[in-house]
Coordinates of C-alpha atoms and ligand atoms in Angstrom, one line a residue:
X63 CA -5.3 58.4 -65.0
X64 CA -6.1 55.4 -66.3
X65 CA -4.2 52.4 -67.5
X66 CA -6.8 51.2 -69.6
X67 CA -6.5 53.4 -72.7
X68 CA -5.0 52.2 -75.8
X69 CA -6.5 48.7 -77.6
X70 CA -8.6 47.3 -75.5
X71 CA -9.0 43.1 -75.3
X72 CA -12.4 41.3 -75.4
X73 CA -11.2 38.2 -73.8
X74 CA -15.0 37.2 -73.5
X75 CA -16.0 33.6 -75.3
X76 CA -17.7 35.1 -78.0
X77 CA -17.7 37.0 -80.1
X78 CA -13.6 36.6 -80.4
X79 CA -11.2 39.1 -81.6
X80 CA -11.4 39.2 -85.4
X81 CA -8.2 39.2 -87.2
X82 CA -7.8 42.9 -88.9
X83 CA -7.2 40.8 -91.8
X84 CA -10.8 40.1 -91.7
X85 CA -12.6 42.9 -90.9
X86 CA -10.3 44.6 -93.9
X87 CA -11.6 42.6 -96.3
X88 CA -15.3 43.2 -95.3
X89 CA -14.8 47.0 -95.7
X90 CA -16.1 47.4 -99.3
X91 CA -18.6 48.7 -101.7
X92 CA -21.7 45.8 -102.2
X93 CA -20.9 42.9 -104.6
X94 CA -22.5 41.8 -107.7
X95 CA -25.0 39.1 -105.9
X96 CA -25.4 37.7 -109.4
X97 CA -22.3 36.1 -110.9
X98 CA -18.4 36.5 -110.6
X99 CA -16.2 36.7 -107.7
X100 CA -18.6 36.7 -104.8
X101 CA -20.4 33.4 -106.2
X102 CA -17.4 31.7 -107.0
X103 CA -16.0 32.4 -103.4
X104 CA -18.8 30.9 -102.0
X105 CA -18.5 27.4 -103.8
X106 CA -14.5 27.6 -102.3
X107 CA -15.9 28.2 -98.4
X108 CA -18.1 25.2 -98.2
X109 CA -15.6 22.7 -99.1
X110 CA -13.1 24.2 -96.6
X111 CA -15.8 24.8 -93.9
X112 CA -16.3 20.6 -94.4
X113 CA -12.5 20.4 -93.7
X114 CA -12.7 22.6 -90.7
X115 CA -15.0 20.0 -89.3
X116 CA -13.3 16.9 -91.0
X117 CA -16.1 15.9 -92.3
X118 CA -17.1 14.8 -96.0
X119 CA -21.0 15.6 -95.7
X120 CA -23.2 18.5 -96.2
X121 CA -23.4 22.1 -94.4
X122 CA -26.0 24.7 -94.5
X123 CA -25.2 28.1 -94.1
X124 CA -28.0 30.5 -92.2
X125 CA -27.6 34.2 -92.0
X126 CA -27.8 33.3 -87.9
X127 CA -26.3 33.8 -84.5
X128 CA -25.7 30.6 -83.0
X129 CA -29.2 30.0 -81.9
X130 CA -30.3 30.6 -85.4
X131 CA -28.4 27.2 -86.0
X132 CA -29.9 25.3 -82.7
X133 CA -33.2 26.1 -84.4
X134 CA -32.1 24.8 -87.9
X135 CA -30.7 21.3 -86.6
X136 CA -34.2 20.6 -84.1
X137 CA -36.7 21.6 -87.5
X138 CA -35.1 19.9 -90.0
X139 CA -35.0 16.3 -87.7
X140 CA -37.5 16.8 -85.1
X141 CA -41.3 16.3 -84.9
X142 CA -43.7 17.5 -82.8
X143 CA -44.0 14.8 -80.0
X144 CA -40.7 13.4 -80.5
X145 CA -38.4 12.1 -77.8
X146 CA -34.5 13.5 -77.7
X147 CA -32.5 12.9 -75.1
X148 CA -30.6 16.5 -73.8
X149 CA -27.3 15.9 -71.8
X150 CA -26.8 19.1 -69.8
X151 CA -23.2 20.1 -68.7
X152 CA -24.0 23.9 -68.1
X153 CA -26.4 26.4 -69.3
X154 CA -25.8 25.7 -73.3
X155 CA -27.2 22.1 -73.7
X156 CA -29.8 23.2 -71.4
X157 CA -30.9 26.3 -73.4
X158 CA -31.4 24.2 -76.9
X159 CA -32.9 21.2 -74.8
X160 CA -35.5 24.4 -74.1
X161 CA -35.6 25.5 -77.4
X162 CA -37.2 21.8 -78.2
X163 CA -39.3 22.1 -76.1
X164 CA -40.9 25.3 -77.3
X165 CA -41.2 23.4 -80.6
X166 CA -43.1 20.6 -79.4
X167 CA -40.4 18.2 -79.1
X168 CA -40.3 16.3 -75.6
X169 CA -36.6 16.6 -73.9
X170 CA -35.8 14.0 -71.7
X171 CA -32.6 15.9 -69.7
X172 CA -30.1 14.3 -67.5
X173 CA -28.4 17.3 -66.1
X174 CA -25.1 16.4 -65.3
X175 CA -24.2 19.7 -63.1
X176 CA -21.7 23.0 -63.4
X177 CA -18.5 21.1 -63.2
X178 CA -18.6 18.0 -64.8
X179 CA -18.7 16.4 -67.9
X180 CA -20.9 14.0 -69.2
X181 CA -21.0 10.5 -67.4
X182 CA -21.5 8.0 -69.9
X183 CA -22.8 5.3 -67.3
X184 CA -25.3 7.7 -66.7
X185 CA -25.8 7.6 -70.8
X186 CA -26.1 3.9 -70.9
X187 CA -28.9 3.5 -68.3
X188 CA -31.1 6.1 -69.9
X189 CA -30.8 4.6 -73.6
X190 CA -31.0 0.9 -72.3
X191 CA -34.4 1.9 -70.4
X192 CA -35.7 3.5 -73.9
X193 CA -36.4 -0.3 -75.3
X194 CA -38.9 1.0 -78.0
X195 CA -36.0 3.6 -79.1
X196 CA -38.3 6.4 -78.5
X197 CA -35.6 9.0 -78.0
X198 CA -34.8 10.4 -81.6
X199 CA -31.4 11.8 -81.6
X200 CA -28.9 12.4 -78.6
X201 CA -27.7 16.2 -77.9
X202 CA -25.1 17.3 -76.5
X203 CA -22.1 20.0 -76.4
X204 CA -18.7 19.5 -77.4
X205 CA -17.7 22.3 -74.9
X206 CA -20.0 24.1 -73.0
X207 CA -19.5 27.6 -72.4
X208 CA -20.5 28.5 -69.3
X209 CA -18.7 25.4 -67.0
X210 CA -15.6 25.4 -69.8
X211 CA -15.9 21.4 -70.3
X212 CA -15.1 19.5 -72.7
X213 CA -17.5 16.4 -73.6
X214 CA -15.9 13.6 -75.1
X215 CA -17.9 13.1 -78.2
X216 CA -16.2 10.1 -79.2
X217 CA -16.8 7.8 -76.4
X218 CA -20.6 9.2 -76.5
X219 CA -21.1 7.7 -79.9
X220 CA -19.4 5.0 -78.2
X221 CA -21.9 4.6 -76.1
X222 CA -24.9 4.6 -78.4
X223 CA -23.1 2.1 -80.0
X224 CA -22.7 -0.4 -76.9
X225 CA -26.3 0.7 -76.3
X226 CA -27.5 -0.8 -80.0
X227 CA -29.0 2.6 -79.6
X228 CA -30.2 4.0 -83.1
X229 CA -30.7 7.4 -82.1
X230 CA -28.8 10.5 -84.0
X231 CA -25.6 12.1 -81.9
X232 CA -25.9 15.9 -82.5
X233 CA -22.6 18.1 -81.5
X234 CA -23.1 21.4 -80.6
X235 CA -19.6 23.0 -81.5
X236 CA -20.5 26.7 -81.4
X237 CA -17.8 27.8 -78.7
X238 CA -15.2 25.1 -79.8
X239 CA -14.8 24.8 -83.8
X240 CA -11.2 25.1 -84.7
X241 CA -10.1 25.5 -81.2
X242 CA -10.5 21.9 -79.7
X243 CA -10.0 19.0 -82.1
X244 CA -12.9 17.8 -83.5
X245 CA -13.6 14.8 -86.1
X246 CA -17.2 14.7 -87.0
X247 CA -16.9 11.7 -89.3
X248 CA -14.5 9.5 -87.6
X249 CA -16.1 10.2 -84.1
X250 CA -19.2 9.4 -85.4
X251 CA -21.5 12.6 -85.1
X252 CA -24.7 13.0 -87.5
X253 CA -25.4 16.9 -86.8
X254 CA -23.1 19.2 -85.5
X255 CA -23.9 23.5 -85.2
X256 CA -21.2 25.9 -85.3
X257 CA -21.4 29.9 -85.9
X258 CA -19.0 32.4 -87.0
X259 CA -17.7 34.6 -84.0
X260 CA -16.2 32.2 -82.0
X261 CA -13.3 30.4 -83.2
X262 CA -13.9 31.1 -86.8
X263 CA -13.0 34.7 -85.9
X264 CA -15.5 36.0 -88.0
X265 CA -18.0 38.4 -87.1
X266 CA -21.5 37.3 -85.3
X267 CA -24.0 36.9 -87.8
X268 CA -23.8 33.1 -90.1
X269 CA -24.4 29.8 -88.7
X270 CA -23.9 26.4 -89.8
X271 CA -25.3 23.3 -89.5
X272 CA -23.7 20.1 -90.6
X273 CA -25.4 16.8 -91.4
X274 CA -24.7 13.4 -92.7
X275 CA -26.8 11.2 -94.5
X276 CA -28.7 9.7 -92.2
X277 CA -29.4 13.1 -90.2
X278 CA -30.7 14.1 -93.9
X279 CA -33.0 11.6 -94.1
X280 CA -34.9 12.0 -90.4
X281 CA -35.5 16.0 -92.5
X282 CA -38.1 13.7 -95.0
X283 CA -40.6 12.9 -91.7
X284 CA -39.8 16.2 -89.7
X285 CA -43.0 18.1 -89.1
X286 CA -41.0 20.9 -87.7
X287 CA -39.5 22.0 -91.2
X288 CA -40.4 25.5 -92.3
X289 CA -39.4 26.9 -95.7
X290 CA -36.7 29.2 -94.0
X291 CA -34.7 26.8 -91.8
X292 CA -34.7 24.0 -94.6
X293 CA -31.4 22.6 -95.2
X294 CA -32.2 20.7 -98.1
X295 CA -32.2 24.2 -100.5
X296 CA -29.4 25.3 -98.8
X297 CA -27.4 22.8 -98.8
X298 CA -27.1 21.7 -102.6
X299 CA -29.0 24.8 -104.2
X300 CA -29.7 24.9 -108.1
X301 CA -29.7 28.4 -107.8
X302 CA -26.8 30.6 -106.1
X303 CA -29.9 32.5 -104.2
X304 CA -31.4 29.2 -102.4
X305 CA -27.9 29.1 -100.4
X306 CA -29.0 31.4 -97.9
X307 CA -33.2 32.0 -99.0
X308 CA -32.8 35.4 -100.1
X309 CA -29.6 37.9 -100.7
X310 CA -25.8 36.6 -99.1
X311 CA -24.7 37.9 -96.1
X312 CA -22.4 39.4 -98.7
X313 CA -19.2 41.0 -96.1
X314 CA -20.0 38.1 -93.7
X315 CA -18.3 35.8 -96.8
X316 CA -15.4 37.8 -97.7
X317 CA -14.5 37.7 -93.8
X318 CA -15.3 33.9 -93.4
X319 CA -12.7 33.3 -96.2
X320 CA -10.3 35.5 -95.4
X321 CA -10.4 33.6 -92.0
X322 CA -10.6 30.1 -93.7
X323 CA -7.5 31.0 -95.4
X324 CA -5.3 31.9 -92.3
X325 CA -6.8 28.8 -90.3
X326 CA -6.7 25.8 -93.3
X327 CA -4.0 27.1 -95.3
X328 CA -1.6 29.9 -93.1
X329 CA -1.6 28.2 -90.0
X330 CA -3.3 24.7 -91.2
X331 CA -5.8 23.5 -88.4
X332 CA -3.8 21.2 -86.3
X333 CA -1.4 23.9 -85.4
X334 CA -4.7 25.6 -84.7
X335 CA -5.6 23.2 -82.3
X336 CA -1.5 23.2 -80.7
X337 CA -1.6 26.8 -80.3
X338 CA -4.6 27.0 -78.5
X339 CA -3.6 24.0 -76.5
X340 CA -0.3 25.8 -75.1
X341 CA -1.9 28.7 -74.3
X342 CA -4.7 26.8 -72.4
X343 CA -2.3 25.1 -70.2
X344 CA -0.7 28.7 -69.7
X345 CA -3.6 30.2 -68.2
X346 CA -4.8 26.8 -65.9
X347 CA -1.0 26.6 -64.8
X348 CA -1.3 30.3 -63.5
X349 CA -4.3 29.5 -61.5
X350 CA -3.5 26.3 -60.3
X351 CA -0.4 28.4 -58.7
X352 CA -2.1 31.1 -57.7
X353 CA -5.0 29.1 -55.9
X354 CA -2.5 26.6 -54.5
X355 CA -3.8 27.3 -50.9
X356 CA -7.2 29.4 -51.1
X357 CA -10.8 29.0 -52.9
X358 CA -9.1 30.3 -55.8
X359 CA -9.8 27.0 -58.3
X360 CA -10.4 25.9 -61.9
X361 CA -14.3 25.8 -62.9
X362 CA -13.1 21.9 -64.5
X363 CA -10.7 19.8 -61.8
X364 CA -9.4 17.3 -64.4
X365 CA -7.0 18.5 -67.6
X366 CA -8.4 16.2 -69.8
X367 CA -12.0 17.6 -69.5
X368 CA -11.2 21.6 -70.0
X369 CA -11.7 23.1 -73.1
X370 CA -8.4 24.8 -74.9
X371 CA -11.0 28.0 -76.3
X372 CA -12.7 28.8 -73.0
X373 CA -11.9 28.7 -69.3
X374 CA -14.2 29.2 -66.4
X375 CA -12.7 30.5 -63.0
X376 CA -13.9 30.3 -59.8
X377 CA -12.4 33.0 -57.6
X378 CA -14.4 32.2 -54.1
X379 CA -15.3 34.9 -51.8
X380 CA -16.7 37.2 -54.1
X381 CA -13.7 37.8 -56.1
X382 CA -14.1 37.3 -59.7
X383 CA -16.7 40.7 -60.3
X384 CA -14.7 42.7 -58.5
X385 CA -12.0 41.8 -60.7
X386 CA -13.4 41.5 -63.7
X387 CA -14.2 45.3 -62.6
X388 CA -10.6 46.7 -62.3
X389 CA -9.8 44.7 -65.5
X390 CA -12.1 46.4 -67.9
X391 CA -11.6 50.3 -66.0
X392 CA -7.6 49.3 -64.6
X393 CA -6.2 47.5 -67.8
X394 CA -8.2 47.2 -70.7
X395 CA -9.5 43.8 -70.5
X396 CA -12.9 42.5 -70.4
X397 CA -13.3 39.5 -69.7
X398 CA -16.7 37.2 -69.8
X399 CA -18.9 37.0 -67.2
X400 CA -20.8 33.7 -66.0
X401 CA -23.0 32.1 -66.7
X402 CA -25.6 30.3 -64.7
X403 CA -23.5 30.2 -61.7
X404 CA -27.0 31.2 -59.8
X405 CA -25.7 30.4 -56.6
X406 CA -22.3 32.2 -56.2
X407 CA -22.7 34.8 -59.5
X408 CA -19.8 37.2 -58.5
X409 CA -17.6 33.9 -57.7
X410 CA -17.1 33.5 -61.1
X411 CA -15.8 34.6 -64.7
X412 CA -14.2 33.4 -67.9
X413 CA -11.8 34.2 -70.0
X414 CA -11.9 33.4 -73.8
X415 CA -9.1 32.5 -75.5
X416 CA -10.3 31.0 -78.7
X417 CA -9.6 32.5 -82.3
X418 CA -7.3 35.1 -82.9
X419 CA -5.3 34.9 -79.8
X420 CA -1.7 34.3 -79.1
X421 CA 1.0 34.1 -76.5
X422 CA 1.4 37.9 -75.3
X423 CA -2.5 38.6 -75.2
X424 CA -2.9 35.6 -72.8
X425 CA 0.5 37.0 -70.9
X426 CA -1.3 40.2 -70.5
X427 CA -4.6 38.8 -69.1
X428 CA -2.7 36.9 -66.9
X429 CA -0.5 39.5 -66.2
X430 CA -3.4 41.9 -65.7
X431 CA -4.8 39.7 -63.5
X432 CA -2.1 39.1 -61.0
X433 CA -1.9 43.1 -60.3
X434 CA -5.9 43.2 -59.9
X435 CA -5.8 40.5 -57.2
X436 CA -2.8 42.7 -55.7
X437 CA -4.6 46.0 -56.1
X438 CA -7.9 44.6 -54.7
X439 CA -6.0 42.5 -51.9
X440 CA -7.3 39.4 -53.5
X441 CA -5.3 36.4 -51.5
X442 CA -3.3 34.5 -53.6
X443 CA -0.1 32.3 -54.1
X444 CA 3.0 33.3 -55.8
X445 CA 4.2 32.0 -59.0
X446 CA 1.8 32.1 -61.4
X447 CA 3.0 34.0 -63.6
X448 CA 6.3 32.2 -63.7
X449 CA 4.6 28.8 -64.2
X450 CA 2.1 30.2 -67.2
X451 CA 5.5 31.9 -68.5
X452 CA 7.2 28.2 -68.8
X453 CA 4.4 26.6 -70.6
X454 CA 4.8 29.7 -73.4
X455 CA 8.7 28.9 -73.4
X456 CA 8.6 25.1 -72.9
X457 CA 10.3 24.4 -70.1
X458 CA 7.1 24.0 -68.0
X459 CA 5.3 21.3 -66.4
Ligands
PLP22 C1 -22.1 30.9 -77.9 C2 -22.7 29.6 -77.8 C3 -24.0 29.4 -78.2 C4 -25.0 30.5 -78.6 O1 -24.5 31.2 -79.7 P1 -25.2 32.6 -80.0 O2 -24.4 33.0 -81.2 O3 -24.9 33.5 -78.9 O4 -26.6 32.4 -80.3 C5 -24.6 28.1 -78.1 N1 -23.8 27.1 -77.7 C6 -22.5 27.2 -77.3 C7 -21.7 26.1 -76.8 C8 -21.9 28.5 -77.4 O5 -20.7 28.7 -77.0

C-alpha cells in the first residue's frame, strides 16, 4: 500500500503547479500565426506583463527557460572585456556571473555565502575602489533559489546611488515575480529577467527581459549582440513575427494570459503578494517549532530576508533526503532538492510555494512532513503544526 496515489504535489521551486485553468486553455488545435485573435492577445500580455513588474518600460519575450533570459540581458549590454560586478547569495547569481564569463565579459564576484543576503557595506567598498567606473552594470538576485533569500533591491540601488556609482542594477526575478513584491521603476532597477514557470504559473518555456531606457541604450555599444537575443526587434516589432524571431510560442501565450488574468485582474497582484506572504510565515512558523531545540533550522535566520515563493530547510544530521524520500513514495509530495549545499547535500531541501498554491496544499506539506519525521524517527519539537495552523486562521504570532 501506498499513501501516495491520487494527485500528486510538485512543491519543487520551479516549475510551479500550473492552474488547470491554464493548461486548459493551451489544449487546442494551432492558431492562425497571421492575424486575429492570437495577435491581438499578444499586444494585451505585454502591457500587463509591464504591470506585473510595475514598471512602464519595455519587455522582450524569448521562446526561453530562464537561462535563455540571463543570456538575453548580458548580450544586449555587455562587451567583450567589460567589467560587471556579480553579488553571489547562492548558486543563481553565481551561475549568470559564469555565464559572463563564457562571453567574455570579466565578473568581479563578491560572494556573500549560503545564508546571507547581500551586505551593502560590502557593496560600497567595492564600487568606491572602482574610481574609473570600470564595472558596467551591478547583478544581482532578487531571491535566490537555492539559500531562499531575499535581496533587498531597493537599498542596493541605494547604494549605487551613495556610491555616485553609474553602473546599471540588473534584478534577476526568475524564482520571485508575482510572489515577492517587486517595483522595478520606483526601486530603481534598469534590467530585470523573469520566466514563465515559476510564479507566473505558466509552463517552462518563454522568458522575459525587461529594460529601461538607459539599459536600452548600453544595447547600441554591446559587442555581444547576436541577431537572436536582440531586444530591440522584439521589443517594439513592425512586424507581429519580429516579437519572438520566428513563429510564437503559440500555447505558451494562451496559458500566459489566462494566468495574467487570474493574477492582475482575479486576484489583483497585491493580494498575490498577501497570499503568499501568509502562507510563508505558515511554513517558517512550523519549523521554527519544530526545530525549537535540535539542528532542525531555517536556511535564512532573519524574517525580513526570506523569500514568500521559496523556502530552504536545513534538517541537520542527514535528515532532509531521507525525508524528502518518504514524501515523494509515503505521501505524494516532492519537494525540491538543494542546491549547492556541497558540504552537507542530504542536510537540506526546499519547498516551493510560489504560484498556484494555497492554504491546504501548504497544510498538507506540512502535515506530510510532521508524519515523515515521525515515521523516520526524525527528532523534533511539538507544535508545529498548531503554530503554522494559527498563521492560516489569524490568530498566530
Ligand atoms: C529558476 C531560476 C533560474 C533558472 O531558470 P531556468 O528556467 O531553470 O533556466 C535562474 N535564477 C533564479 C533566481 C531561478 O529561480
Amino acid at each position: 500500500m501506498s499513501l501516495a496515489n491520487g494527485r500528486h504535489y510538485l512543491a519543487i521551486p520551479g516549475p510551479s503547479v500550473m492552474p488547470d485553468r491554464v493548461l486548459q486553455a493551451m489544449h487546442r488545435p494551432a492558431p492562425n500565426i497571421y492575424t486575429g485573435e492570437l495577435v491581438d492577445m499578444v499586444s494585451d500580455i505585454v502591457p500587463d506583463l509591464k504591470s506585473v513588474a510595475r514598471t512602464r518600460h519595455d519587455v522582450a519575450m524569448y521562446i526561453a527557460n530562464g537561462h535563455g533570459a540571463w543570456e538575453a540581458a548580458l548580450t544586449n549590454t555587455l562587451s567583450r572585456g567589460e567589467r560587471i560586478l556579480i553579488l553571489g547569495t547562492g548558486r543563481f547569481c553565481l551561475g549568470w556571473g559564469e555565464m559572463a564569463s563564457a562571453l567574455g565579459v570579466e565578473a568581479q564576484v563578491i560572494d556573500f555565502g549560503l545564508a546571507s543576503d547581500i551586505d551593502m557595506g560590502r557593496v560600497a567598498e567595492a564600487l568606491t575602489a572602482d574610481r574609473d567606473h570600470r564595472i558596467k552594470a551591478v547583478l544581482a538576485v532578487h531571491v535566490d533559489t537555492a539559500t531562499s533569500v531575499r535581496n533587498d533591491i531597493q537599498a542596493l540601488r541605494e547604494t549605487l546611488n551613495a556610491a555616485d556609482h553609474p553602473a546599471m542594477l540588473f534584478s534577476d526575478n526568475i524564482a520571485c515575480l508575482a510572489c515577492d513584491e517587486f517595483h522595478m521603476d520606483d526601486w530603481g532597477v534598469d534590467l530585470m529577467v523573469t520566466g514563465s514557470q515559476k510564479g507566473l504559473m505558466t509552463p517552462p518555456g518563454m522568458a522575459f527581459v525587461y529594460f529601461n531606457p538607459k539599459a536600452d541604450a548600453a544595447r547600441d555599444t554591446a559587442d555581444l549582440v547576436t541577431p537572436y537575443w536582440d531586444w530591440r526587434p522584439r521589443s517594439k516589432p513592425e512586424l507581429f513575427y519580429r516579437y519572438f524571431c520566428g513563429t510564437a510560442p503559440t500555447h505558451h501565450l494562451y496559458g500566459l494570459r489566462v494566468a495574467l488574468d487570474m493574477i492582475l485582474k482575479e486576484e489583483g497582484l497585491e493580494q498575490v503578494w498577501a497570499r503568499h506572504a501568509t502562507l510563508a510565515r505558515a511554513i517558517w512558523a512550523a519549523f521554527e517549532a519544530w526545530g525549537q531545540g535540535g539542528q532542525m533550522r531555517l536556511n535564512i535566520a532573519e524574517a525580513g530576508k526570506r523569500s514568500n515563493a521559496v523556502t530552504t530547510v536545513n534538517m541537520g544530521g542527514g535528515n532532509a533526503t531521507r525525508l524528502r524520500e518518504w514524501m515523494i513514495h509515503e505521501a505524494g509530495v516532492t519537494l525540491g532538492i538543494p542546491l549547492g549545499m556541497d558540504a552537507a547535500p542530504d542536510d537540506f531541501f526546499r519547498i516551493g510555494h510560489m504560484g498556484h498554491v494555497n492554504a491546504q496544499m501548504v497544510l498538507g506539506v506540512l502535515g506530510s512532513l510532521q508524519a515523515g519525521m515521525a515515521a523516520l524517527q526524525i527528532p523534533h519539537d511539538p507544535g508545529g503544526l498548531e503554530a503554522a495552523t494559527a498563521v492560516i486562521a489569524g490568530t498566530g504570532a
